[in-house]
mmCIF file of C-alpha atoms in Angstrom:
data_model
loop_
_atom_site.group_PDB
_atom_site.id
_atom_site.type_symbol
_atom_site.label_atom_id
_atom_site.label_comp_id
_atom_site.label_asym_id
_atom_site.label_seq_id
_atom_site.Cartn_x
_atom_site.Cartn_y
_atom_site.Cartn_z
ATOM 1 C CA MET A 1 6.360 8.707 -70.254
ATOM 2 C CA LYS A 2 9.567 11.053 -70.082
ATOM 3 C CA ALA A 3 10.928 9.387 -67.203
ATOM 4 C CA LEU A 4 10.135 6.748 -64.413
ATOM 5 C CA GLY A 5 11.079 7.118 -60.830
ATOM 6 C CA MET A 6 10.937 4.516 -58.358
ATOM 7 C CA ILE A 7 11.926 4.315 -54.384
ATOM 8 C CA GLU A 8 11.396 1.246 -52.262
ATOM 9 C CA VAL A 9 10.911 1.551 -48.415
ATOM 10 C CA TYR A 10 9.808 -0.404 -45.571
ATOM 11 C CA SER A 11 6.311 -0.001 -44.375
ATOM 12 C CA PHE A 12 3.112 1.520 -45.894
ATOM 13 C CA THR A 13 3.339 4.677 -43.759
ATOM 14 C CA THR A 14 6.794 5.524 -44.866
ATOM 15 C CA ALA A 15 5.711 5.014 -48.540
ATOM 16 C CA VAL A 16 2.811 7.312 -48.222
ATOM 17 C CA VAL A 17 4.900 9.954 -46.394
ATOM 18 C CA ALA A 18 7.765 9.690 -48.935
ATOM 19 C CA ALA A 19 5.205 9.954 -51.884
ATOM 20 C CA ASP A 20 3.854 13.269 -50.466
ATOM 21 C CA TYR A 21 7.657 14.520 -50.218
ATOM 22 C CA CYS A 22 7.959 13.419 -53.838
ATOM 23 C CA ALA A 23 4.898 15.190 -55.116
ATOM 24 C CA LYS A 24 5.674 18.433 -53.226
ATOM 25 C CA ALA A 25 9.310 18.485 -54.314
ATOM 26 C CA ALA A 26 8.800 18.677 -57.985
ATOM 27 C CA ASN A 27 6.091 18.497 -60.790
ATOM 28 C CA VAL A 28 5.657 14.911 -60.966
ATOM 29 C CA LYS A 29 2.631 12.377 -61.147
ATOM 30 C CA LEU A 30 2.271 9.732 -58.489
ATOM 31 C CA ILE A 31 1.045 6.754 -60.691
ATOM 32 C CA ALA A 32 1.161 3.833 -58.038
ATOM 33 C CA PHE A 33 2.094 2.023 -54.887
ATOM 34 C CA ASP A 34 3.432 -1.415 -55.325
ATOM 35 C CA ARG A 35 4.485 -3.860 -52.558
ATOM 36 C CA THR A 36 6.599 -7.122 -51.986
ATOM 37 C CA ARG A 37 7.714 -8.864 -48.728
ATOM 38 C CA PRO A 38 11.236 -8.460 -47.518
ATOM 39 C CA GLY A 39 13.575 -11.238 -47.796
ATOM 40 C CA SER A 40 14.593 -11.281 -44.029
ATOM 41 C CA ALA A 41 12.841 -10.944 -40.797
ATOM 42 C CA ASP A 42 15.407 -8.607 -39.383
ATOM 43 C CA VAL A 43 13.799 -5.575 -40.780
ATOM 44 C CA PRO A 44 12.250 -2.263 -39.727
ATOM 45 C CA ALA A 45 8.908 -3.520 -40.902
ATOM 46 C CA PRO A 46 7.627 -6.731 -42.495
ATOM 47 C CA LEU A 47 6.399 -5.071 -45.790
ATOM 48 C CA VAL A 48 8.361 -3.274 -48.663
ATOM 49 C CA MET A 49 6.535 -0.635 -50.452
ATOM 50 C CA GLN A 50 7.538 0.809 -53.822
ATOM 51 C CA VAL A 51 6.177 4.467 -54.696
ATOM 52 C CA LYS A 52 6.277 5.139 -58.624
ATOM 53 C CA VAL A 53 6.199 8.635 -60.264
ATOM 54 C CA GLU A 54 6.540 10.000 -63.681
ATOM 55 C CA GLY A 55 7.607 13.284 -65.259
ATOM 56 C CA ASN A 56 10.442 14.970 -66.909
ATOM 57 C CA VAL A 57 13.863 13.620 -65.953
ATOM 58 C CA ALA A 58 14.916 16.583 -63.943
ATOM 59 C CA ALA A 59 11.721 16.492 -62.050
ATOM 60 C CA VAL A 60 11.437 12.914 -61.211
ATOM 61 C CA LYS A 61 15.181 12.907 -60.097
ATOM 62 C CA ALA A 62 14.351 15.565 -57.641
ATOM 63 C CA ALA A 63 11.221 13.969 -56.464
ATOM 64 C CA ILE A 64 12.782 10.699 -55.819
ATOM 65 C CA GLU A 65 15.789 12.377 -53.868
ATOM 66 C CA ALA A 66 13.095 14.185 -51.759
ATOM 67 C CA GLY A 67 11.600 10.813 -50.887
ATOM 68 C CA LYS A 68 14.729 9.269 -50.264
ATOM 69 C CA GLU A 69 15.930 11.748 -47.921
ATOM 70 C CA TYR A 70 12.806 11.223 -45.915
ATOM 71 C CA ALA A 71 12.864 7.463 -45.991
ATOM 72 C CA GLU A 72 16.531 7.553 -44.908
ATOM 73 C CA SER A 73 15.802 9.809 -41.872
ATOM 74 C CA GLU A 74 13.381 7.342 -40.662
ATOM 75 C CA GLY A 75 15.738 4.516 -41.175
ATOM 76 C CA LYS A 76 13.492 2.624 -43.610
ATOM 77 C CA TYR A 77 14.929 3.250 -46.991
ATOM 78 C CA ILE A 78 16.019 0.674 -49.384
ATOM 79 C CA ILE A 79 16.661 1.576 -53.067
ATOM 80 C CA SER A 80 15.773 4.164 -55.518
ATOM 81 C CA HIS A 81 16.071 4.474 -59.433
ATOM 82 C CA THR A 82 15.169 6.595 -62.246
ATOM 83 C CA ILE A 83 14.697 5.473 -65.909
ATOM 84 C CA PRO A 84 14.804 8.017 -68.587
ATOM 85 C CA ASN A 85 12.393 7.317 -71.553
ATOM 86 C CA PRO A 86 11.148 3.930 -70.251
ATOM 87 C CA GLY A 87 9.858 1.464 -72.972
ATOM 88 C CA ILE A 88 5.915 0.593 -73.468
ATOM 89 C CA GLY A 89 6.189 -2.524 -71.686
ATOM 90 C CA THR A 90 8.053 -0.870 -68.540
ATOM 91 C CA GLU A 91 5.681 1.887 -68.748
ATOM 92 C CA LYS A 92 2.644 -0.350 -68.253
ATOM 93 C CA MET A 93 4.308 -2.430 -65.604
ATOM 94 C CA ALA A 94 5.037 0.883 -63.888
ATOM 95 C CA TYR A 95 1.512 1.500 -63.374
ATOM 96 C CA LEU A 96 0.605 -1.678 -61.560
ATOM 97 C CA LEU A 97 -1.211 -0.750 -58.389
ATOM 98 C CA ASP A 98 -1.207 -3.020 -55.413
ATOM 99 C CA MET A 99 -3.400 -1.200 -52.702
ATOM 100 C CA ASN A 100 -6.985 -0.879 -51.815
ATOM 101 C CA LYS A 101 -7.285 -4.551 -52.066
ATOM 102 C CA ASP A 102 -10.463 -4.376 -49.654
ATOM 103 C CA LYS A 103 -12.030 -1.846 -52.046
ATOM 104 C CA TYR A 104 -12.430 0.832 -49.331
ATOM 105 C CA ASN A 105 -12.224 3.603 -51.855
ATOM 106 C CA LYS A 106 -14.680 2.409 -54.508
ATOM 107 C CA LYS A 107 -13.738 5.188 -56.874
ATOM 108 C CA LEU A 108 -9.983 4.293 -57.021
ATOM 109 C CA PRO A 109 -9.287 2.748 -60.495
ATOM 110 C CA LYS A 110 -7.351 -0.632 -60.892
ATOM 111 C CA THR A 111 -4.710 1.448 -62.707
ATOM 112 C CA PHE A 112 -4.071 5.147 -63.609
ATOM 113 C CA PHE A 113 -2.704 4.092 -66.865
ATOM 114 C CA GLY A 114 -4.335 6.555 -69.362
ATOM 115 C CA VAL A 115 -6.587 8.162 -66.706
ATOM 116 C CA GLU A 116 -6.635 11.870 -66.491
ATOM 117 C CA ASP A 117 -6.570 12.934 -62.812
ATOM 118 C CA GLU A 118 -9.413 15.082 -61.499
ATOM 119 C CA PRO A 119 -8.623 17.910 -59.402
ATOM 120 C CA LEU A 120 -9.577 17.092 -55.570
ATOM 121 C CA THR A 121 -10.242 19.143 -52.417
ATOM 122 C CA TYR A 122 -7.852 17.806 -49.948
ATOM 123 C CA PRO A 123 -8.144 17.726 -46.250
ATOM 124 C CA GLU A 124 -5.979 20.033 -43.798
ATOM 125 C CA ALA A 125 -4.071 16.883 -42.814
ATOM 126 C CA ILE A 126 -4.313 13.078 -43.061
ATOM 127 C CA GLY A 127 -2.662 10.634 -40.318
ATOM 128 C CA LEU A 128 -1.593 7.146 -40.469
ATOM 129 C CA VAL A 129 -1.128 4.349 -37.865
ATOM 130 C CA GLU A 130 0.447 1.164 -39.004
ATOM 131 C CA VAL A 131 -0.032 -1.847 -36.484
ATOM 132 C CA GLU A 132 0.578 -5.514 -36.384
ATOM 133 C CA GLY A 133 -2.659 -7.567 -36.165
ATOM 134 C CA LEU A 134 -6.245 -6.577 -36.474
ATOM 135 C CA VAL A 135 -7.114 -6.547 -32.656
ATOM 136 C CA ALA A 136 -4.422 -3.974 -32.095
ATOM 137 C CA ALA A 137 -5.434 -1.897 -35.329
ATOM 138 C CA ILE A 138 -9.058 -1.727 -34.427
ATOM 139 C CA GLU A 139 -8.411 -0.805 -30.709
ATOM 140 C CA GLY A 140 -6.091 1.988 -32.183
ATOM 141 C CA LEU A 141 -8.829 2.929 -34.762
ATOM 142 C CA ASP A 142 -11.399 3.268 -31.919
ATOM 143 C CA ALA A 143 -9.170 5.543 -29.895
ATOM 144 C CA MET A 144 -8.399 7.764 -32.756
ATOM 145 C CA THR A 145 -12.038 8.308 -33.568
ATOM 146 C CA LYS A 146 -12.864 9.022 -30.056
ATOM 147 C CA ALA A 147 -10.085 11.308 -29.416
ATOM 148 C CA ALA A 148 -10.916 14.076 -32.084
ATOM 149 C CA ASP A 149 -13.105 14.888 -35.105
ATOM 150 C CA VAL A 150 -11.418 12.722 -37.722
ATOM 151 C CA ARG A 151 -12.879 10.417 -40.433
ATOM 152 C CA VAL A 152 -11.309 7.238 -41.992
ATOM 153 C CA VAL A 153 -10.459 7.556 -45.545
ATOM 154 C CA HIS A 154 -8.640 4.326 -46.294
ATOM 155 C CA THR A 155 -7.547 0.979 -44.856
ATOM 156 C CA GLU A 156 -4.867 -1.297 -45.812
ATOM 157 C CA LYS A 157 -4.750 -4.960 -44.606
ATOM 158 C CA ARG A 158 -1.424 -6.814 -45.442
ATOM 159 C CA LEU A 159 -0.061 -10.199 -44.775
ATOM 160 C CA GLY A 160 -3.453 -11.801 -44.167
ATOM 161 C CA GLY A 161 -4.514 -9.041 -41.762
ATOM 162 C CA ARG A 162 -1.234 -9.057 -39.604
ATOM 163 C CA LEU A 163 -0.347 -5.838 -40.764
ATOM 164 C CA VAL A 164 -3.115 -3.150 -40.927
ATOM 165 C CA THR A 165 -2.956 0.660 -41.686
ATOM 166 C CA PHE A 166 -5.666 3.063 -41.127
ATOM 167 C CA VAL A 167 -5.786 6.652 -42.939
ATOM 168 C CA ILE A 168 -7.738 9.221 -41.144
ATOM 169 C CA ALA A 169 -8.292 12.915 -42.211
ATOM 170 C CA GLY A 170 -9.236 16.129 -40.513
ATOM 171 C CA GLU A 171 -7.776 19.397 -39.482
ATOM 172 C CA VAL A 172 -4.282 19.258 -38.278
ATOM 173 C CA SER A 173 -4.881 19.543 -34.536
ATOM 174 C CA ALA A 174 -7.440 16.878 -34.589
ATOM 175 C CA VAL A 175 -5.340 14.459 -36.845
ATOM 176 C CA LYS A 176 -2.290 14.884 -34.366
ATOM 177 C CA ALA A 177 -4.438 14.232 -31.353
ATOM 178 C CA ALA A 178 -6.132 11.128 -33.015
ATOM 179 C CA VAL A 179 -2.803 9.588 -34.109
ATOM 180 C CA GLU A 180 -1.206 9.826 -30.605
ATOM 181 C CA ALA A 181 -4.311 8.312 -29.153
ATOM 182 C CA GLY A 182 -4.253 5.629 -31.618
ATOM 183 C CA VAL A 183 -0.660 4.775 -31.092
ATOM 184 C CA ALA A 184 -0.903 4.724 -27.454
ATOM 185 C CA ALA A 185 -3.976 2.493 -27.408
ATOM 186 C CA ALA A 186 -2.434 -0.061 -30.017
ATOM 187 C CA ASP A 187 0.924 -0.082 -28.605
ATOM 188 C CA GLU A 188 -0.497 -1.824 -25.446
ATOM 189 C CA ILE A 189 -1.616 -5.001 -27.464
ATOM 190 C CA GLY A 190 0.532 -4.883 -30.758
ATOM 191 C CA ASN A 191 3.696 -3.453 -32.352
ATOM 192 C CA ILE A 192 3.483 -0.321 -34.053
ATOM 193 C CA PHE A 193 5.270 -0.213 -37.534
ATOM 194 C CA GLY A 194 4.418 3.223 -38.556
ATOM 195 C CA SER A 195 2.781 6.440 -37.566
ATOM 196 C CA ALA A 196 2.503 9.934 -39.049
ATOM 197 C CA VAL A 197 0.757 13.207 -39.640
ATOM 198 C CA ILE A 198 0.846 14.667 -42.892
ATOM 199 C CA PRO A 199 -0.218 18.575 -43.055
ATOM 200 C CA ARG A 200 -1.758 19.661 -46.463
ATOM 201 C CA PRO A 201 -1.185 16.273 -48.283
ATOM 202 C CA HIS A 202 -0.595 16.990 -51.792
ATOM 203 C CA ALA A 203 -3.522 16.143 -54.301
ATOM 204 C CA GLU A 204 -1.355 13.546 -56.082
ATOM 205 C CA LEU A 205 -1.379 11.745 -52.820
ATOM 206 C CA THR A 206 -4.937 12.140 -51.676
ATOM 207 C CA LYS A 207 -6.150 10.838 -55.211
ATOM 208 C CA PHE A 208 -5.446 7.394 -53.904
ATOM 209 C CA PHE A 209 -7.770 7.840 -50.947
ATOM 210 C CA ASP A 210 -11.514 8.270 -50.486
ATOM 211 C CA MET A 211 -11.514 11.897 -49.306
ATOM 212 C CA GLU A 212 -15.252 12.370 -50.130
ATOM 213 C CA GLY A 213 -16.344 9.346 -48.257
#
């Protein structure tokens, strides 16, 4: 590993979009998403996510800067850092992957350490809706799947199900319509902590989701 880049943000949604910005900004590999809980209740979202990338120093710095700019624009940036020539122990820890706990994507490895990425066909767009509580989240999901021709490609349940993110895929117009419907429905009974539409998501991002499901 020539360099390791890390960026911490609030919310799963922000992390995914920031990761896409990183991957599109420079020739880097997305190697993991990690998470922790914020130290205060007075935060934009009750979840801290970390995006980790690797590549040469210049590429990693450019990628992290792109992710940082996006997260700052959303008011959810925390910190970022680049480590040139990380040691073996640091490199192995960098690959720790904390997502897919419900095994929605049965093909996702526990770690990408030593794994060669396979080229993937990625969708025209993916969309995310991050909601407080399972009831509100499922209400939002039902609205999304009824509003447009989309499919669920990933789920994330955090804080014992108190924070739920659904990731959908489809054509751009369909994903936009679905996300709008999901947010409107879920917002009536729960708090929305994130929503986004990512047109032409980078293959480095979609490798974390069940795109063929």
